[in-house]
Amino acid sequence: MIRFSKVNKWYGTYHALVEISQEVGKGEVVVVCGPSGSGKSTLIRTVNRLEEIQKGEITLDGTDVHDKSVDLNHFRTKVGFVFQQFNLFPHMSAVDNVCLAPIKVLGKSKVEAKDRAMALLERVGLAHKASSYPQQLSGGQQQRVAIARALAMEPPVMLFDEPTSALDPEMVGEVLNVMKSLARDGMTMMCVTHEMNFAREVANKVWFMDHGQLIETGTPEAFFSNPTSDRAKRFLSEIGSH
Amino acid sequence: MGEILHDYLPVLLIGQFPNGPLGGLALTLILSVLGLALAFPLSIGLALCRTSPYRALRLPSTIVVYIVRGVPLVMLVFWSYFLVPVLVGQTVSAFTTLVVTLVIYQAAYMSEIVRAGIESLPKGQTEAARSLGLNYGLTMRSVLLPQALYNMLPSLISQFVSTIKETSIGYVISVHELTYSASQVNSAVLTKPLQVFLTLSLIYFAVCFALTRCAYAVDRRIEKRRAGVTSPVESTAHDPLLQS
């Protein structure tokens, strides 16, 4: 579904992504982990071209993402993206946040978009907050609205860039629960996260990155119980997860 | 001073109206509102050019803004006064000349307010909108500008205050606005220039002070709303996912 082949990215002289080649299969849940500054967020942001790459190729369902002739706006409707900082639109209510793109981009009628938005808010457990503004919601609630907003475009792929890192600990669970239910429904997902329990529970694959390189990939069982690289071993002992 | 107010207040407020042309404070306010209303869309256009990734848009708009901001208002009045008739091929009223001048002048200044308003929004807003497939125009119209303009309200009111004061430049090309009316009153009274111009100052001050207070109140309101962003209302009581 998502195929990275020999992807390289530089910020000036800094080599942010080094020869990344790997694949995310349809319906797979991949958790990308690694120390901070290892390039995980950069990697996930290249998939919907929030970051450009300088060398290599990323294809999503056969579309060459970084081909200049790609209709980027149309392409992005097929990739849901969830940010660390939620980035809800503060001047719109929760339901309007969810409705905006279906109405403006997909051309759905207001009634249809709203019905669908309400169903999605229901799904993330926030139907009763539909008319609340983001600043009236807790962090966890905001992130769940953000997930509903991304789902409103009915994307076949969802990308999560540290979705729980900006949350107070007691709110992490509610967001992870939503993500777990998505995973169970067969959504193709790529998640940058430090939540190793989430990785254990729902990931099909764990990718471990360091210094812009993809050091190690494997099933969560293999990765957590028997990491092959020294760097992964050190990382796991530092986060105290085995 | 009471005497002047008593005899000449109507002239200061509405000029010769209804027996002659409208003037005084009324014309001053009309000029300000008109100037600002016409300058506003222009300033958004300029700001979009200024923040554009395309050099061909950014460069000329930047030059225009810098030139207008680097020239005294009275210069612009002279330029419009002599240049606009040449450009349109017919005589232009002093009123139109002044409106044109104010629009150009205000558009340049306001475009900087709009630009700052857009640029001060978190980058995540653009990224979130673009990630949903909204193009540049939709992102601006639906996501960035509504927020930027709201945040800019106090600055825009302040700009209105300066416009009111700047309309007094109309005096030099005989637009019958407030200052011109006051000088006519002064010619009629002849012996009390200090009182007349003190009255004039007080009228300007009263209007501008009221508006400045208004800008302050709006600013406070916005601050309060922003504060709400950093401390979200805790409302988890009816939250099924938390209870599960």
Short mmCIF file of C-alpha atoms in Angstrom, two decimals:
data_model
loop_
_atom_site.label_atom_id
_atom_site.label_comp_id
_atom_site.label_asym_id
_atom_site.label_seq_id
_atom_site.Cartn_x
_atom_site.Cartn_y
_atom_site.Cartn_z
CA MET A 1 0.00 0.00 0.00
CA ILE A 2 2.77 2.44 0.97
CA ARG A 3 6.15 1.63 -0.51
CA PHE A 4 9.32 3.51 0.35
CA SER A 5 12.22 2.87 -1.98
CA LYS A 6 15.63 4.38 -1.29
CA VAL A 7 14.10 7.52 0.21
CA ASN A 8 16.60 10.23 1.12
CA LYS A 9 16.00 13.64 2.59
CA TRP A 10 18.37 16.39 3.60
CA TYR A 11 17.82 19.58 5.57
CA GLY A 12 20.72 21.56 4.17
CA THR A 13 23.66 19.29 4.86
CA TYR A 14 21.85 17.31 7.54
CA HIS A 15 20.88 13.90 6.25
CA ALA A 16 17.42 13.46 7.79
CA LEU A 17 16.34 10.28 6.03
CA VAL A 18 18.89 7.77 4.80
CA GLU A 19 18.05 5.19 2.14
CA ILE A 20 14.70 4.15 3.60
CA SER A 21 13.23 1.14 1.79
CA GLN A 22 10.27 -0.64 3.27
CA GLU A 23 6.64 -1.36 2.69
CA VAL A 24 3.35 -1.05 4.56
CA GLY A 25 0.85 -3.64 3.41
CA LYS A 26 -2.89 -3.10 3.07
CA GLY A 27 -4.62 -3.33 6.42
CA GLU A 28 -1.31 -3.35 8.24
CA VAL A 29 -0.62 -1.32 11.35
CA VAL A 30 2.96 -0.13 11.50
CA VAL A 31 4.38 1.57 14.56
CA VAL A 32 7.44 3.70 13.93
CA CYS A 33 9.59 4.25 17.00
CA GLY A 34 13.01 5.47 17.88
CA PRO A 35 14.78 8.17 19.88
CA SER A 36 13.82 11.79 19.28
CA GLY A 37 15.48 13.31 16.26
CA SER A 38 15.68 9.93 14.58
CA GLY A 39 13.54 11.03 11.63
CA LYS A 40 10.30 9.20 12.43
CA SER A 41 8.08 12.25 12.14
CA THR A 42 9.91 13.37 9.03
CA LEU A 43 9.35 9.96 7.50
CA ILE A 44 5.61 9.92 8.16
CA ARG A 45 5.28 13.50 6.89
CA THR A 46 6.84 12.56 3.56
CA VAL A 47 3.96 10.15 2.90
CA ASN A 48 1.44 12.96 2.29
CA ARG A 49 4.16 15.33 1.14
CA LEU A 50 4.13 17.70 4.07
CA GLU A 51 7.88 17.17 3.62
CA GLU A 52 9.59 16.88 0.27
CA ILE A 53 12.20 14.24 -0.41
CA GLN A 54 15.29 14.73 -2.53
CA LYS A 55 15.96 11.19 -3.65
CA GLY A 56 14.07 7.94 -3.92
CA GLU A 57 10.42 7.18 -4.37
CA ILE A 58 7.31 6.81 -2.23
CA THR A 59 4.27 5.21 -3.78
CA LEU A 60 0.85 4.95 -2.24
CA ASP A 61 -1.48 2.55 -3.99
CA GLY A 62 0.71 2.89 -7.05
CA THR A 63 0.71 6.72 -7.05
CA ASP A 64 4.17 8.26 -7.02
CA VAL A 65 3.63 10.72 -4.17
CA HIS A 66 6.50 13.03 -5.01
CA ASP A 67 5.88 13.16 -8.74
CA LYS A 68 5.35 16.84 -9.58
CA SER A 69 2.39 16.03 -11.82
CA VAL A 70 0.40 14.44 -9.00
CA ASP A 71 -2.77 16.34 -8.07
CA LEU A 72 -1.63 16.85 -4.51
CA ASN A 73 -4.93 18.11 -3.11
CA HIS A 74 -6.81 15.16 -4.54
CA PHE A 75 -4.12 12.77 -3.37
CA ARG A 76 -4.23 14.12 0.18
CA THR A 77 -7.93 13.36 0.50
CA LYS A 78 -6.89 9.70 0.48
CA VAL A 79 -4.46 9.99 3.38
CA GLY A 80 -5.73 10.90 6.83
CA PHE A 81 -3.20 12.72 8.96
CA VAL A 82 -3.37 13.19 12.73
CA PHE A 83 -0.99 15.66 14.34
CA GLN A 84 0.68 15.75 17.71
CA GLN A 85 -0.83 19.22 18.36
CA PHE A 86 -4.33 18.22 17.06
CA ASN A 87 -4.49 21.39 14.92
CA LEU A 88 -8.25 21.66 15.09
CA PHE A 89 -9.61 24.86 13.57
CA PRO A 90 -10.36 26.95 16.67
CA HIS A 91 -13.00 29.13 15.00
CA MET A 92 -15.22 26.15 14.21
CA SER A 93 -17.25 23.79 16.36
CA ALA A 94 -16.26 20.14 16.52
CA VAL A 95 -18.84 19.09 13.96
CA ASP A 96 -17.85 21.92 11.60
CA ASN A 97 -14.23 20.85 11.88
CA VAL A 98 -15.28 17.40 10.71
CA CYS A 99 -17.62 18.71 7.98
CA LEU A 100 -15.36 21.29 6.39
CA ALA A 101 -13.34 19.18 3.98
CA PRO A 102 -16.20 16.87 2.90
CA ILE A 103 -18.25 19.95 1.97
CA LYS A 104 -15.50 22.08 0.43
CA VAL A 105 -13.36 19.41 -1.17
CA LEU A 106 -15.68 16.47 -1.88
CA GLY A 107 -18.65 18.73 -2.60
CA LYS A 108 -21.02 16.91 -0.28
CA SER A 109 -24.22 18.59 0.76
CA LYS A 110 -24.29 20.17 4.20
CA VAL A 111 -26.92 17.77 5.45
CA GLU A 112 -25.08 14.71 4.21
CA ALA A 113 -21.74 15.91 5.56
CA LYS A 114 -23.25 16.71 8.91
CA ASP A 115 -24.95 13.32 9.24
CA ARG A 116 -21.68 11.61 8.45
CA ALA A 117 -19.80 13.90 10.84
CA MET A 118 -22.21 13.10 13.64
CA ALA A 119 -21.76 9.39 12.98
CA LEU A 120 -17.99 9.83 13.18
CA LEU A 121 -18.17 11.88 16.35
CA GLU A 122 -20.38 9.14 17.77
CA ARG A 123 -17.73 6.63 16.81
CA VAL A 124 -15.03 8.53 18.74
CA GLY A 125 -17.47 8.98 21.63
CA LEU A 126 -18.02 12.71 21.23
CA ALA A 127 -21.44 13.12 19.64
CA HIS A 128 -22.50 15.11 22.70
CA LYS A 129 -19.65 17.58 22.07
CA ALA A 130 -20.55 18.28 18.44
CA SER A 131 -21.31 21.94 18.99
CA SER A 132 -18.39 22.59 21.36
CA TYR A 133 -15.43 24.64 20.20
CA PRO A 134 -11.93 23.16 20.43
CA GLN A 135 -10.92 25.41 23.32
CA GLN A 136 -13.83 23.97 25.32
CA LEU A 137 -12.55 20.42 24.86
CA SER A 138 -9.80 18.58 26.69
CA GLY A 139 -6.69 17.52 24.79
CA GLY A 140 -7.88 13.96 24.45
CA GLN A 141 -11.25 15.08 23.16
CA GLN A 142 -9.60 17.44 20.68
CA GLN A 143 -7.45 14.64 19.36
CA ARG A 144 -10.47 12.39 18.94
CA VAL A 145 -12.24 15.13 16.98
CA ALA A 146 -9.08 15.44 14.88
CA ILE A 147 -9.24 11.71 14.15
CA ALA A 148 -12.92 12.02 13.19
CA ARG A 149 -12.01 14.94 10.94
CA ALA A 150 -9.41 12.87 9.14
CA LEU A 151 -11.80 9.91 8.83
CA ALA A 152 -14.47 12.12 7.28
CA MET A 153 -12.60 12.00 3.98
CA GLU A 154 -12.86 8.18 4.12
CA PRO A 155 -9.15 7.72 3.52
CA PRO A 156 -7.83 4.20 2.97
CA VAL A 157 -4.71 5.12 4.97
CA MET A 158 -4.27 6.94 8.26
CA LEU A 159 -1.03 8.49 9.47
CA PHE A 160 -0.53 9.39 13.12
CA ASP A 161 2.34 11.65 14.12
CA GLU A 162 2.83 11.18 17.87
CA PRO A 163 -0.91 11.49 18.51
CA THR A 164 -0.66 11.12 22.28
CA SER A 165 2.60 12.95 23.03
CA ALA A 166 0.94 16.27 23.80
CA LEU A 167 -1.65 14.74 26.10
CA ASP A 168 -1.83 14.49 29.85
CA PRO A 169 -1.30 10.85 30.83
CA GLU A 170 -4.92 10.28 31.84
CA MET A 171 -6.09 11.20 28.35
CA VAL A 172 -3.78 8.91 26.41
CA GLY A 173 -6.05 5.91 26.82
CA GLU A 174 -9.13 7.44 25.17
CA VAL A 175 -7.15 8.32 22.04
CA LEU A 176 -5.44 4.94 21.88
CA ASN A 177 -8.82 3.23 22.24
CA VAL A 178 -10.07 5.02 19.15
CA MET A 179 -6.90 4.06 17.26
CA LYS A 180 -7.23 0.45 18.36
CA SER A 181 -10.78 0.24 17.13
CA LEU A 182 -9.66 1.66 13.78
CA ALA A 183 -6.92 -0.92 13.55
CA ARG A 184 -9.35 -3.70 14.32
CA ASP A 185 -11.58 -2.48 11.50
CA GLY A 186 -8.75 -3.09 9.09
CA MET A 187 -7.50 0.45 8.52
CA THR A 188 -4.01 0.73 7.09
CA MET A 189 -2.12 2.77 9.66
CA MET A 190 1.31 4.21 10.21
CA CYS A 191 1.85 5.55 13.72
CA VAL A 192 4.79 7.36 15.17
CA THR A 193 4.39 6.77 18.88
CA HIS A 194 6.18 6.07 22.12
CA GLU A 195 3.27 3.99 23.37
CA MET A 196 4.93 0.60 23.36
CA ASN A 197 1.90 -1.13 24.82
CA PHE A 198 -0.11 0.09 21.88
CA ALA A 199 2.56 -1.29 19.56
CA ARG A 200 2.47 -4.66 21.35
CA GLU A 201 -1.26 -4.86 21.25
CA VAL A 202 -2.22 -3.75 17.74
CA ALA A 203 0.85 -3.33 15.54
CA ASN A 204 1.65 -5.86 12.84
CA LYS A 205 5.12 -4.40 12.43
CA VAL A 206 7.43 -2.20 14.41
CA TRP A 207 9.96 -0.06 12.58
CA PHE A 208 12.87 1.20 14.63
CA MET A 209 14.67 4.30 13.40
CA ASP A 210 17.82 6.08 14.48
CA HIS A 211 19.77 8.89 12.83
CA GLY A 212 17.49 8.89 9.81
CA GLN A 213 18.01 5.20 9.15
CA LEU A 214 15.56 2.37 9.39
CA ILE A 215 17.60 0.13 11.68
CA GLU A 216 15.27 -2.72 12.35
CA THR A 217 11.81 -3.95 11.42
CA GLY A 218 9.87 -6.87 12.77
CA THR A 219 6.78 -8.08 14.52
CA PRO A 220 6.22 -6.51 17.91
CA GLU A 221 6.90 -9.84 19.66
CA ALA A 222 10.24 -10.23 17.94
CA PHE A 223 11.19 -6.58 18.34
CA PHE A 224 10.38 -6.31 22.02
CA SER A 225 11.60 -9.68 23.18
CA ASN A 226 14.56 -10.06 20.92
CA PRO A 227 15.81 -6.88 19.26
CA THR A 228 18.74 -7.59 16.98
CA SER A 229 20.50 -4.25 16.85
CA ASP A 230 22.40 -2.75 19.78
CA ARG A 231 20.72 0.58 19.27
CA ALA A 232 17.27 -0.94 19.54
CA LYS A 233 18.32 -2.81 22.70
CA ARG A 234 19.60 0.40 24.22
CA PHE A 235 16.43 2.25 23.20
CA LEU A 236 14.19 -0.39 24.74
CA SER A 237 16.13 -0.49 28.00
CA GLU A 238 16.00 3.33 28.18
CA ILE A 239 12.26 3.45 27.85
CA GLY A 240 12.02 0.55 30.28
CA SER A 241 9.75 -1.52 28.15
CA HIS A 242 10.98 -5.06 28.49
CA MET B 1 -15.93 78.27 23.73
CA GLY B 2 -19.51 77.61 24.74
CA GLU B 3 -20.48 80.39 22.40
CA ILE B 4 -18.66 78.82 19.50
CA LEU B 5 -20.25 75.46 20.18
CA HIS B 6 -23.63 77.12 20.44
CA ASP B 7 -23.34 79.04 17.18
CA TYR B 8 -21.27 76.77 15.04
CA LEU B 9 -21.77 73.19 16.25
CA PRO B 10 -24.00 72.28 13.27
CA VAL B 11 -21.30 73.51 10.87
CA LEU B 12 -18.68 71.43 12.66
CA LEU B 13 -20.91 68.38 12.64
CA ILE B 14 -22.50 68.46 9.18
CA GLY B 15 -21.07 71.50 7.33
CA GLN B 16 -23.52 73.56 5.25
CA PHE B 17 -25.96 70.64 4.97
CA PRO B 18 -28.89 70.69 4.09
CA ASN B 19 -28.45 74.12 2.49
CA GLY B 20 -25.06 73.27 1.05
CA PRO B 21 -22.69 70.32 0.71
CA LEU B 22 -22.36 67.85 3.57
CA GLY B 23 -19.22 68.52 5.57
CA GLY B 24 -17.76 68.58 9.06
CA LEU B 25 -17.55 65.50 11.26
CA ALA B 26 -20.14 63.70 9.13
CA LEU B 27 -17.97 63.96 6.03
CA THR B 28 -14.90 63.02 8.05
CA LEU B 29 -16.62 59.84 9.19
CA ILE B 30 -17.90 59.07 5.68
CA LEU B 31 -14.39 59.51 4.29
CA SER B 32 -12.92 57.26 6.96
CA VAL B 33 -15.48 54.50 6.54
CA LEU B 34 -15.27 54.64 2.76
CA GLY B 35 -11.49 54.74 2.79
CA LEU B 36 -11.22 51.80 5.14
CA ALA B 37 -13.97 49.76 3.47
CA LEU B 38 -12.36 50.09 0.04
CA ALA B 39 -8.85 49.62 1.38
CA PHE B 40 -9.75 46.46 3.25
CA PRO B 41 -10.18 44.03 0.33
CA LEU B 42 -7.19 45.65 -1.34
CA SER B 43 -5.08 45.11 1.77
CA ILE B 44 -6.01 41.42 1.85
CA GLY B 45 -4.93 41.11 -1.78
CA LEU B 46 -1.66 42.89 -1.03
CA ALA B 47 -1.05 40.72 2.03
CA LEU B 48 -1.66 37.54 0.03
CA CYS B 49 0.84 38.75 -2.57
CA ARG B 50 3.31 39.62 0.18
CA THR B 51 3.06 36.13 1.69
CA SER B 52 2.99 34.40 -1.67
CA PRO B 53 5.67 31.86 -2.55
CA TYR B 54 5.83 33.43 -6.03
CA ARG B 55 8.45 36.12 -6.44
CA ALA B 56 6.51 37.71 -9.29
CA LEU B 57 3.74 38.57 -6.83
CA ARG B 58 5.84 39.13 -3.75
CA LEU B 59 8.30 41.61 -5.22
CA PRO B 60 5.95 44.22 -6.74
CA SER B 61 3.59 44.13 -3.76
CA THR B 62 6.51 44.57 -1.38
CA ILE B 63 7.78 47.53 -3.39
CA VAL B 64 4.35 49.18 -3.38
CA VAL B 65 3.96 48.73 0.36
CA TYR B 66 7.44 50.09 1.09
CA ILE B 67 7.01 53.11 -1.17
CA VAL B 68 3.62 54.07 0.25
CA ARG B 69 4.84 53.58 3.80
CA GLY B 70 7.96 55.62 3.11
CA VAL B 71 6.17 58.70 1.76
CA PRO B 72 4.28 61.35 3.78
CA LEU B 73 0.52 61.28 3.35
CA VAL B 74 0.45 64.83 2.01
CA MET B 75 2.77 63.75 -0.84
CA LEU B 76 0.29 61.03 -1.79
CA VAL B 77 -2.49 63.63 -1.75
CA PHE B 78 -0.55 65.79 -4.19
CA TRP B 79 0.20 62.83 -6.39
CA SER B 80 -3.46 61.82 -6.56
CA TYR B 81 -4.49 65.44 -7.02
CA PHE B 82 -2.31 65.91 -10.09
CA LEU B 83 -1.92 62.36 -11.39
CA VAL B 84 -5.43 60.89 -11.18
CA PRO B 85 -6.95 63.53 -13.55
CA VAL B 86 -4.17 62.79 -16.04
CA LEU B 87 -4.79 59.06 -15.79
CA VAL B 88 -8.59 59.19 -16.12
CA GLY B 89 -8.56 62.11 -18.58
CA GLN B 90 -11.05 64.29 -16.75
CA THR B 91 -11.22 66.46 -13.67
CA VAL B 92 -11.75 64.62 -10.43
CA SER B 93 -13.46 66.01 -7.37
CA ALA B 94 -11.41 66.74 -4.29
CA PHE B 95 -13.53 64.20 -2.43
CA THR B 96 -12.61 61.43 -4.88
CA THR B 97 -8.97 62.46 -4.78
CA LEU B 98 -8.93 62.16 -1.03
CA VAL B 99 -10.70 58.79 -1.05
CA VAL B 100 -8.22 57.42 -3.59
CA THR B 101 -5.33 58.67 -1.47
CA LEU B 102 -6.72 57.22 1.74
CA VAL B 103 -7.42 53.87 0.09
CA ILE B 104 -3.87 53.53 -1.23
CA TYR B 105 -2.36 54.69 2.03
CA GLN B 106 -4.55 52.52 4.24
CA ALA B 107 -4.24 49.48 2.01
CA ALA B 108 -0.46 49.57 2.38
CA TYR B 109 -0.59 49.86 6.15
CA MET B 110 -3.43 47.39 6.63
CA SER B 111 -1.79 44.82 4.37
CA GLU B 112 0.99 44.67 6.94
CA ILE B 113 -1.56 44.04 9.68
CA VAL B 114 -3.19 41.30 7.62
CA ARG B 115 0.17 39.77 6.76
CA ALA B 116 1.17 39.71 10.42
CA GLY B 117 -2.22 38.20 11.25
CA ILE B 118 -1.74 35.38 8.76
CA GLU B 119 1.88 34.74 9.65
CA SER B 120 1.23 34.64 13.39
CA LEU B 121 -1.12 31.66 13.05
CA PRO B 122 0.44 28.31 13.98
CA LYS B 123 1.87 26.47 10.98
CA GLY B 124 -0.20 23.44 12.02
CA GLN B 125 -3.36 25.20 10.86
CA THR B 126 -2.12 25.30 7.28
CA GLU B 127 -0.76 21.78 7.51
CA ALA B 128 -4.03 20.41 8.87
CA ALA B 129 -6.06 22.14 6.16
CA ARG B 130 -3.74 21.06 3.35
CA SER B 131 -3.63 17.49 4.70
CA LEU B 132 -7.40 17.33 4.32
CA GLY B 133 -7.01 18.18 0.64
CA LEU B 134 -7.99 21.86 0.85
CA ASN B 135 -6.14 23.87 -1.77
CA TYR B 136 -4.41 27.18 -1.11
CA GLY B 137 -7.51 29.30 -1.76
CA LEU B 138 -9.80 27.23 0.44
CA THR B 139 -7.19 27.08 3.19
CA MET B 140 -6.94 30.87 3.16
CA ARG B 141 -10.66 31.49 2.92
CA SER B 142 -11.99 28.87 5.31
CA VAL B 143 -9.18 28.42 7.81
CA LEU B 144 -6.53 31.16 7.92
CA LEU B 145 -8.29 34.44 7.09
CA PRO B 146 -11.26 33.99 9.46
CA GLN B 147 -8.84 33.46 12.33
CA ALA B 148 -6.40 36.15 11.24
CA LEU B 149 -9.11 38.77 10.73
CA TYR B 150 -10.66 37.99 14.09
CA ASN B 151 -7.31 38.37 15.83
CA MET B 152 -6.72 41.58 13.90
CA LEU B 153 -9.95 43.30 14.95
CA PRO B 154 -8.29 45.58 17.54
CA SER B 155 -5.60 46.62 15.06
CA LEU B 156 -8.25 47.31 12.46
CA ILE B 157 -10.15 49.55 14.85
CA SER B 158 -6.91 51.39 15.63
CA GLN B 159 -6.42 51.79 11.90
CA PHE B 160 -9.88 53.31 11.69
CA VAL B 161 -8.84 55.79 14.36
CA SER B 162 -5.77 56.84 12.39
CA THR B 163 -7.86 57.12 9.24
CA ILE B 164 -10.19 59.54 10.99
CA LYS B 165 -7.22 61.70 11.92
CA GLU B 166 -5.69 61.38 8.48
CA THR B 167 -8.80 62.67 6.71
CA SER B 168 -7.81 66.09 8.09
CA ILE B 169 -5.29 66.17 5.24
CA GLY B 170 -8.33 66.86 3.05
CA TYR B 171 -7.99 70.44 4.27
CA VAL B 172 -5.12 71.07 1.84
CA ILE B 173 -7.29 70.23 -1.18
CA SER B 174 -10.42 71.87 0.23
CA VAL B 175 -12.48 68.82 1.05
CA HIS B 176 -15.11 70.11 3.46
CA GLU B 177 -14.27 67.73 6.26
CA LEU B 178 -14.03 68.57 9.95
CA THR B 179 -10.76 70.53 9.90
CA TYR B 180 -11.83 72.51 6.86
CA SER B 181 -15.15 73.32 8.55
CA ALA B 182 -13.32 74.47 11.65
CA SER B 183 -11.10 76.77 9.66
CA GLN B 184 -14.20 78.24 8.04
CA VAL B 185 -15.69 78.79 11.47
CA ASN B 186 -12.43 80.44 12.45
CA SER B 187 -12.66 82.81 9.49
CA ALA B 188 -16.21 83.71 10.44
CA VAL B 189 -15.48 84.30 14.14
CA LEU B 190 -12.13 85.88 13.36
CA THR B 191 -11.09 86.68 16.94
CA LYS B 192 -11.07 83.32 18.71
CA PRO B 193 -8.69 80.95 16.89
CA LEU B 194 -7.57 79.20 20.08
CA GLN B 195 -11.10 78.38 21.14
CA VAL B 196 -12.08 77.21 17.66
CA PHE B 197 -9.13 74.90 17.27
CA LEU B 198 -9.45 73.66 20.82
CA THR B 199 -13.03 72.70 19.99
CA LEU B 200 -11.78 70.98 16.85
CA SER B 201 -9.23 69.00 18.84
CA LEU B 202 -11.83 67.99 21.40
CA ILE B 203 -14.15 66.65 18.73
CA TYR B 204 -11.37 64.56 17.17
CA PHE B 205 -10.31 63.40 20.59
CA ALA B 206 -13.82 62.40 21.69
CA VAL B 207 -14.40 60.28 18.60
CA CYS B 208 -10.96 58.69 18.56
CA PHE B 209 -10.87 58.06 22.30
CA ALA B 210 -14.23 56.29 22.15
CA LEU B 211 -12.97 54.07 19.35
CA THR B 212 -9.66 53.39 21.08
CA ARG B 213 -11.55 52.22 24.17
CA CYS B 214 -13.64 50.06 21.92
CA ALA B 215 -10.48 48.51 20.42
CA TYR B 216 -9.20 47.86 23.92
CA ALA B 217 -12.44 46.16 24.94
CA VAL B 218 -12.36 43.94 21.85
CA ASP B 219 -8.72 43.13 22.56
CA ARG B 220 -9.60 42.05 26.09
CA ARG B 221 -12.35 39.83 24.77
CA ILE B 222 -10.02 38.16 22.33
CA GLU B 223 -7.37 37.71 25.04
CA LYS B 224 -9.98 36.02 27.18
CA ARG B 225 -10.98 33.71 24.38
CA ARG B 226 -7.35 32.85 23.71
CA ALA B 227 -6.79 32.11 27.36
CA GLY B 228 -9.55 29.54 26.97
CA VAL B 229 -7.35 27.72 24.47
CA THR B 230 -4.55 27.07 26.92
CA SER B 231 -6.80 25.93 29.76
CA PRO B 232 -9.50 23.76 28.25
CA VAL B 233 -12.71 23.33 30.13
CA GLU B 234 -12.67 19.98 31.84
CA SER B 235 -15.73 18.15 30.74
CA THR B 236 -15.23 14.46 30.90
CA ALA B 237 -18.29 13.60 32.94
CA HIS B 238 -20.36 12.46 29.95
CA ASP B 239 -17.51 10.97 28.07
CA PRO B 240 -18.29 7.33 27.29
CA LEU B 241 -14.73 6.46 26.28
CA LEU B 242 -13.37 7.66 29.58
CA GLN B 243 -15.97 5.80 31.55
CA SER B 244 -15.35 2.55 29.73
#
